[in-house]
Amino acid sequence: MRSALKTDPGVQGSDRAAYLGAFYMMVVSAIMAIDSVIVRLLSPEVHPFIMGFTRAGFGLLAVLPWILRRRSMLATHYRARHFVRAALKLASLIAFFYAFASAPLADVTAIAFTSPIFVFLGAWLLLGEQPRRARLIAMAIGFVGVLIVVRPGQAGELPPGLWFALAGALLTAVIQLLLKDMSATDSTETLVAWNLILMVPIAAVPALLVWSNPSPAAWGFLALQGVMGAFNMMLATKAFSLAEASLIAPFDFLRLPFVALLGWLLFSQPVTASTLIGGTVIFLATLLMARSAGRRVISQT
């Protein structure tokens, strides 16, 4: 039977898809690490509100030809929810922009991994989903990891950037809870398209309040950030469509070493043992949740 599996084209094709999905997720992790570096580089000159607007604007321009070729993707049952989701997405981006601008990149990245924990907590408390014992244990482990990273009781106050990181992770979880129903009838393409279309006018309002013209070099980084964000959204969706979440999710943790290395090389940010240990604990909690899910989950980045 084992030899038959080795020659079964279906099995081989499934293996290739899984490997490809894992590779895509590695690329996603690398791009997200580069994105955090761009935010840090631009933060002295560009306000986070402006970053939110340009990211949405350049992202929409990047996918606009795709939308125009397939206008049928704009058919949806959730116009009001798309608006709420776009507003929450903008708020989460701005929270992480503030976080990356004012706190060590590796610490912010470690805190960002708490989103699945907040999703589980919200599904339990707000949607009435019955928790499994493994997920309760995972949630407790995850919060222990957060405490290790933020080190409560340490000398001095907790950096405001880490509070923004926690807010961003919480908002991301709320978005995921909204998507539980929306993704049942709206395709991934529809969700991506409406998110970008609506986020541009929403982001324009706060951006106008603080607007100042970025330098030409900053415009170049902002354009790159927007295009990377749109590309990353589609690439992550493709990765999760090729393989089970329990296989793909661990590769997202590569963001932490990627970010830690870039933060050390470019900004001389030391990576503390508490960040590495806490990040690993949070990752293990997230992995435990993914493996207990027992089904494929499509991630919306």
GROMACS .gro file of C-alpha atoms in nm:
model
  301
    1MET     CA    1   0.000   0.000   0.000
    2ARG     CA    2   0.290   0.232   0.081
    3SER     CA    3   0.435   0.188  -0.269
    4ALA     CA    4   0.096   0.261  -0.419
    5LEU     CA    5   0.081   0.591  -0.232
    6LYS     CA    6   0.421   0.686  -0.363
    7THR     CA    7   0.303   0.654  -0.721
    8ASP     CA    8  -0.048   0.791  -0.673
    9PRO     CA    9  -0.065   1.114  -0.876
   10GLY     CA   10  -0.335   1.249  -0.645
   11VAL     CA   11  -0.118   1.208  -0.337
   12GLN     CA   12   0.184   1.355  -0.513
   13GLY     CA   13  -0.024   1.651  -0.629
   14SER     CA   14  -0.149   1.708  -0.275
   15ASP     CA   15   0.208   1.703  -0.144
   16ARG     CA   16   0.319   1.954  -0.407
   17ALA     CA   17   0.030   2.184  -0.316
   18ALA     CA   18   0.121   2.164   0.052
   19TYR     CA   19   0.486   2.245  -0.019
   20LEU     CA   20   0.383   2.534  -0.241
   21GLY     CA   21   0.146   2.666   0.024
   22ALA     CA   22   0.422   2.652   0.285
   23PHE     CA   23   0.658   2.836   0.049
   24TYR     CA   24   0.397   3.107  -0.014
   25MET     CA   25   0.356   3.155   0.361
   26MET     CA   26   0.731   3.194   0.403
   27VAL     CA   27   0.723   3.470   0.140
   28VAL     CA   28   0.429   3.631   0.319
   29SER     CA   29   0.624   3.632   0.645
   30ALA     CA   30   0.926   3.791   0.477
   31ILE     CA   31   0.713   4.060   0.312
   32MET     CA   32   0.541   4.144   0.641
   33ALA     CA   33   0.881   4.179   0.806
   34ILE     CA   34   0.991   4.419   0.532
   35ASP     CA   35   0.664   4.610   0.573
   36SER     CA   36   0.734   4.667   0.943
   37VAL     CA   37   1.079   4.800   0.856
   38ILE     CA   38   0.928   5.044   0.602
   39VAL     CA   39   0.688   5.171   0.870
   40ARG     CA   40   0.980   5.227   1.107
   41LEU     CA   41   1.181   5.408   0.840
   42LEU     CA   42   0.891   5.635   0.744
   43SER     CA   43   0.760   5.703   1.095
   44PRO     CA   44   0.965   6.019   1.164
   45GLU     CA   45   0.832   6.182   0.846
   46VAL     CA   46   0.495   6.024   0.762
   47HIS     CA   47   0.199   6.019   1.003
   48PRO     CA   48   0.032   5.679   1.053
   49PHE     CA   49  -0.297   5.824   0.923
   50ILE     CA   50  -0.125   5.912   0.596
   51MET     CA   51   0.034   5.568   0.581
   52GLY     CA   52  -0.309   5.409   0.618
   53PHE     CA   53  -0.446   5.612   0.329
   54THR     CA   54  -0.152   5.555   0.093
   55ARG     CA   55  -0.138   5.184   0.173
   56ALA     CA   56  -0.504   5.144   0.081
   57GLY     CA   57  -0.474   5.372  -0.223
   58PHE     CA   58  -0.168   5.210  -0.378
   59GLY     CA   59  -0.304   4.866  -0.291
   60LEU     CA   60  -0.627   4.943  -0.476
   61LEU     CA   61  -0.433   5.068  -0.778
   62ALA     CA   62  -0.235   4.744  -0.781
   63VAL     CA   63  -0.545   4.523  -0.797
   64LEU     CA   64  -0.771   4.757  -0.997
   65PRO     CA   65  -0.697   4.589  -1.335
   66TRP     CA   66  -0.792   4.256  -1.181
   67ILE     CA   67  -1.118   4.404  -1.045
   68LEU     CA   68  -1.207   4.566  -1.380
   69ARG     CA   69  -1.155   4.237  -1.565
   70ARG     CA   70  -1.382   4.051  -1.323
   71ARG     CA   71  -1.650   4.298  -1.216
   72SER     CA   72  -1.876   4.014  -1.114
   73MET     CA   73  -1.664   3.974  -0.802
   74LEU     CA   74  -1.820   4.294  -0.663
   75ALA     CA   75  -2.156   4.120  -0.611
   76THR     CA   76  -2.205   4.090  -0.235
   77HIS     CA   77  -2.465   4.035   0.035
   78TYR     CA   78  -2.287   4.239   0.302
   79ARG     CA   79  -2.237   4.603   0.196
   80ALA     CA   80  -2.274   4.741   0.549
   81ARG     CA   81  -2.044   4.476   0.695
   82HIS     CA   82  -1.783   4.546   0.429
   83PHE     CA   83  -1.783   4.910   0.541
   84VAL     CA   84  -1.743   4.813   0.908
   85ARG     CA   85  -1.471   4.564   0.821
   86ALA     CA   86  -1.279   4.820   0.614
   87ALA     CA   87  -1.296   5.072   0.901
   88LEU     CA   88  -1.172   4.812   1.148
   89LYS     CA   89  -0.896   4.706   0.909
   90LEU     CA   90  -0.779   5.066   0.882
   91ALA     CA   91  -0.786   5.102   1.261
   92SER     CA   92  -0.580   4.785   1.306
   93LEU     CA   93  -0.324   4.900   1.049
   94ILE     CA   94  -0.288   5.240   1.215
   95ALA     CA   95  -0.249   5.075   1.557
   96PHE     CA   96   0.033   4.857   1.425
   97PHE     CA   97   0.190   5.157   1.249
   98TYR     CA   98   0.205   5.340   1.582
   99ALA     CA   99   0.341   5.025   1.746
  100PHE     CA  100   0.620   4.969   1.494
  101ALA     CA  101   0.712   5.337   1.511
  102SER     CA  102   0.756   5.345   1.889
  103ALA     CA  103   0.844   4.996   2.014
  104PRO     CA  104   1.101   4.728   1.923
  105LEU     CA  105   0.993   4.554   1.603
  106ALA     CA  106   1.038   4.204   1.745
  107ASP     CA  107   0.823   4.280   2.052
  108VAL     CA  108   0.540   4.417   1.835
  109THR     CA  109   0.557   4.114   1.607
  110ALA     CA  110   0.541   3.875   1.902
  111ILE     CA  111   0.232   4.052   2.037
  112ALA     CA  112   0.069   4.040   1.691
  113PHE     CA  113   0.060   3.660   1.715
  114THR     CA  114  -0.210   3.689   1.985
  115SER     CA  115  -0.486   3.755   1.727
  116PRO     CA  116  -0.598   3.389   1.703
  117ILE     CA  117  -0.627   3.381   2.082
  118PHE     CA  118  -0.858   3.684   2.076
  119VAL     CA  119  -1.059   3.519   1.795
  120PHE     CA  120  -1.113   3.214   2.011
  121LEU     CA  121  -1.208   3.426   2.312
  122GLY     CA  122  -1.456   3.631   2.107
  123ALA     CA  123  -1.613   3.323   1.949
  124TRP     CA  124  -1.658   3.177   2.296
  125LEU     CA  125  -1.797   3.485   2.471
  126LEU     CA  126  -1.987   3.656   2.186
  127LEU     CA  127  -2.087   3.378   1.945
  128GLY     CA  128  -2.156   3.108   2.200
  129GLU     CA  129  -1.912   2.856   2.052
  130GLN     CA  130  -1.835   2.578   2.295
  131PRO     CA  131  -1.461   2.575   2.369
  132ARG     CA  132  -1.258   2.257   2.354
  133ARG     CA  133  -1.022   2.179   2.637
  134ALA     CA  134  -0.720   2.205   2.406
  135ARG     CA  135  -0.819   2.557   2.303
  136LEU     CA  136  -0.870   2.668   2.663
  137ILE     CA  137  -0.523   2.543   2.743
  138ALA     CA  138  -0.386   2.716   2.433
  139MET     CA  139  -0.547   3.046   2.534
  140ALA     CA  140  -0.392   3.028   2.880
  141ILE     CA  141  -0.052   2.947   2.729
  142GLY     CA  142  -0.086   3.237   2.486
  143PHE     CA  143  -0.153   3.492   2.756
  144VAL     CA  144   0.144   3.361   2.952
  145GLY     CA  145   0.350   3.432   2.641
  146VAL     CA  146   0.214   3.789   2.629
  147LEU     CA  147   0.313   3.843   2.992
  148ILE     CA  148   0.663   3.718   2.917
  149VAL     CA  149   0.700   3.966   2.630
  150VAL     CA  150   0.558   4.273   2.807
  151ARG     CA  151   0.724   4.182   3.141
  152PRO     CA  152   0.475   4.344   3.382
  153GLY     CA  153   0.639   4.495   3.686
  154GLN     CA  154   0.960   4.573   3.498
  155ALA     CA  155   1.140   4.896   3.573
  156GLY     CA  156   0.969   5.186   3.399
  157GLU     CA  157   0.636   5.192   3.222
  158LEU     CA  158   0.522   4.958   2.948
  159PRO     CA  159   0.607   5.113   2.610
  160PRO     CA  160   0.292   5.265   2.455
  161GLY     CA  161   0.379   5.085   2.132
  162LEU     CA  162   0.302   4.749   2.291
  163TRP     CA  163  -0.043   4.872   2.394
  164PHE     CA  164  -0.100   4.972   2.031
  165ALA     CA  165   0.019   4.625   1.926
  166LEU     CA  166  -0.232   4.460   2.157
  167ALA     CA  167  -0.505   4.690   2.020
  168GLY     CA  168  -0.408   4.597   1.664
  169ALA     CA  169  -0.420   4.225   1.747
  170LEU     CA  170  -0.761   4.266   1.910
  171LEU     CA  171  -0.901   4.459   1.613
  172THR     CA  172  -0.766   4.193   1.377
  173ALA     CA  173  -0.952   3.931   1.580
  174VAL     CA  174  -1.277   4.129   1.554
  175ILE     CA  175  -1.231   4.137   1.176
  176GLN     CA  176  -1.186   3.760   1.170
  177LEU     CA  177  -1.508   3.715   1.367
  178LEU     CA  178  -1.694   3.932   1.115
  179LEU     CA  179  -1.555   3.720   0.834
  180LYS     CA  180  -1.695   3.398   0.980
  181ASP     CA  181  -2.035   3.467   0.821
  182MET     CA  182  -1.922   3.684   0.529
  183SER     CA  183  -1.685   3.422   0.386
  184ALA     CA  184  -1.968   3.170   0.367
  185THR     CA  185  -2.134   3.357   0.077
  186ASP     CA  186  -1.877   3.610  -0.049
  187SER     CA  187  -1.569   3.483  -0.230
  188THR     CA  188  -1.216   3.568  -0.122
  189GLU     CA  189  -1.182   3.794  -0.427
  190THR     CA  190  -1.496   3.984  -0.325
  191LEU     CA  191  -1.371   4.030   0.029
  192VAL     CA  192  -1.032   4.160  -0.088
  193ALA     CA  193  -1.181   4.395  -0.349
  194TRP     CA  194  -1.440   4.557  -0.123
  195ASN     CA  195  -1.190   4.591   0.161
  196LEU     CA  196  -0.959   4.803  -0.056
  197ILE     CA  197  -1.235   4.996  -0.234
  198LEU     CA  198  -1.398   5.111   0.091
  199MET     CA  199  -1.081   5.164   0.292
  200VAL     CA  200  -0.956   5.439   0.056
  201PRO     CA  201  -1.237   5.693   0.125
  202ILE     CA  202  -1.250   5.599   0.494
  203ALA     CA  203  -0.874   5.649   0.532
  204ALA     CA  204  -0.884   5.979   0.341
  205VAL     CA  205  -1.074   6.154   0.623
  206PRO     CA  206  -0.815   6.119   0.904
  207ALA     CA  207  -0.529   6.156   0.654
  208LEU     CA  208  -0.654   6.500   0.544
  209LEU     CA  209  -0.654   6.619   0.905
  210VAL     CA  210  -0.277   6.567   0.937
  211TRP     CA  211  -0.171   6.586   0.573
  212SER     CA  212   0.180   6.695   0.480
  213ASN     CA  213   0.348   6.609   0.151
  214PRO     CA  214   0.599   6.325   0.189
  215SER     CA  215   0.937   6.349   0.021
  216PRO     CA  216   0.987   6.174  -0.314
  217ALA     CA  217   1.179   5.895  -0.142
  218ALA     CA  218   0.897   5.851   0.110
  219TRP     CA  219   0.642   5.836  -0.174
  220GLY     CA  220   0.844   5.554  -0.324
  221PHE     CA  221   0.837   5.356   0.001
  222LEU     CA  222   0.465   5.427   0.047
  223ALA     CA  223   0.390   5.297  -0.303
  224LEU     CA  224   0.599   4.987  -0.238
  225GLN     CA  225   0.420   4.931   0.091
  226GLY     CA  226   0.076   4.953  -0.071
  227VAL     CA  227   0.161   4.715  -0.354
  228MET     CA  228   0.325   4.469  -0.114
  229GLY     CA  229   0.020   4.481   0.113
  230ALA     CA  230  -0.220   4.395  -0.170
  231PHE     CA  231   0.010   4.124  -0.306
  232ASN     CA  232   0.058   3.980   0.041
  233MET     CA  233  -0.316   3.962   0.101
  234MET     CA  234  -0.367   3.756  -0.214
  235LEU     CA  235  -0.059   3.540  -0.152
  236ALA     CA  236  -0.165   3.452   0.203
  237THR     CA  237  -0.513   3.361   0.080
  238LYS     CA  238  -0.360   3.137  -0.186
  239ALA     CA  239  -0.132   2.970   0.069
  240PHE     CA  240  -0.426   2.877   0.292
  241SER     CA  241  -0.620   2.748  -0.008
  242LEU     CA  242  -0.342   2.501  -0.095
  243ALA     CA  243  -0.289   2.336   0.243
  244GLU     CA  244  -0.445   2.294   0.585
  245ALA     CA  245  -0.411   2.582   0.831
  246SER     CA  246  -0.235   2.352   1.080
  247LEU     CA  247   0.045   2.309   0.825
  248ILE     CA  248   0.060   2.667   0.698
  249ALA     CA  249   0.018   2.860   1.024
  250PRO     CA  250   0.359   2.768   1.177
  251PHE     CA  251   0.541   2.932   0.886
  252ASP     CA  252   0.388   3.266   0.983
  253PHE     CA  253   0.610   3.253   1.293
  254LEU     CA  254   0.910   3.311   1.066
  255ARG     CA  255   0.809   3.678   1.086
  256LEU     CA  256   0.966   3.699   1.432
  257PRO     CA  257   1.322   3.596   1.336
  258PHE     CA  258   1.294   3.795   1.010
  259VAL     CA  259   1.187   4.108   1.199
  260ALA     CA  260   1.439   4.054   1.477
  261LEU     CA  261   1.724   4.025   1.226
  262LEU     CA  262   1.616   4.333   1.030
  263GLY     CA  263   1.562   4.533   1.349
  264TRP     CA  264   1.911   4.445   1.468
  265LEU     CA  265   2.080   4.513   1.134
  266LEU     CA  266   1.902   4.838   1.046
  267PHE     CA  267   1.809   4.994   1.381
  268SER     CA  268   2.049   4.826   1.626
  269GLN     CA  269   1.753   4.693   1.825
  270PRO     CA  270   1.862   4.417   2.064
  271VAL     CA  271   1.644   4.107   2.081
  272THR     CA  272   1.588   4.012   2.444
  273ALA     CA  273   1.548   3.659   2.571
  274SER     CA  274   1.200   3.748   2.699
  275THR     CA  275   1.090   3.846   2.346
  276LEU     CA  276   1.215   3.520   2.196
  277ILE     CA  277   1.075   3.304   2.476
  278GLY     CA  278   0.742   3.487   2.491
  279GLY     CA  279   0.707   3.485   2.114
  280THR     CA  280   0.775   3.112   2.106
  281VAL     CA  281   0.514   3.049   2.377
  282ILE     CA  282   0.255   3.256   2.186
  283PHE     CA  283   0.340   3.067   1.868
  284LEU     CA  284   0.297   2.730   2.039
  285ALA     CA  285  -0.042   2.840   2.171
  286THR     CA  286  -0.149   2.949   1.822
  287LEU     CA  287  -0.023   2.621   1.674
  288LEU     CA  288  -0.219   2.423   1.933
  289MET     CA  289  -0.534   2.612   1.835
  290ALA     CA  290  -0.472   2.553   1.464
  291ARG     CA  291  -0.423   2.179   1.516
  292SER     CA  292  -0.737   2.154   1.727
  293ALA     CA  293  -0.948   2.323   1.463
  294GLY     CA  294  -0.986   2.008   1.255
  295ARG     CA  295  -1.080   2.202   0.944
  296ARG     CA  296  -0.937   2.434   0.680
  297VAL     CA  297  -0.938   2.800   0.765
  298ILE     CA  298  -0.887   3.075   0.509
  299SER     CA  299  -0.687   3.364   0.654
  300GLN     CA  300  -0.770   3.723   0.559
  301THR     CA  301  -0.460   3.932   0.615
   0.00000   0.00000   0.00000
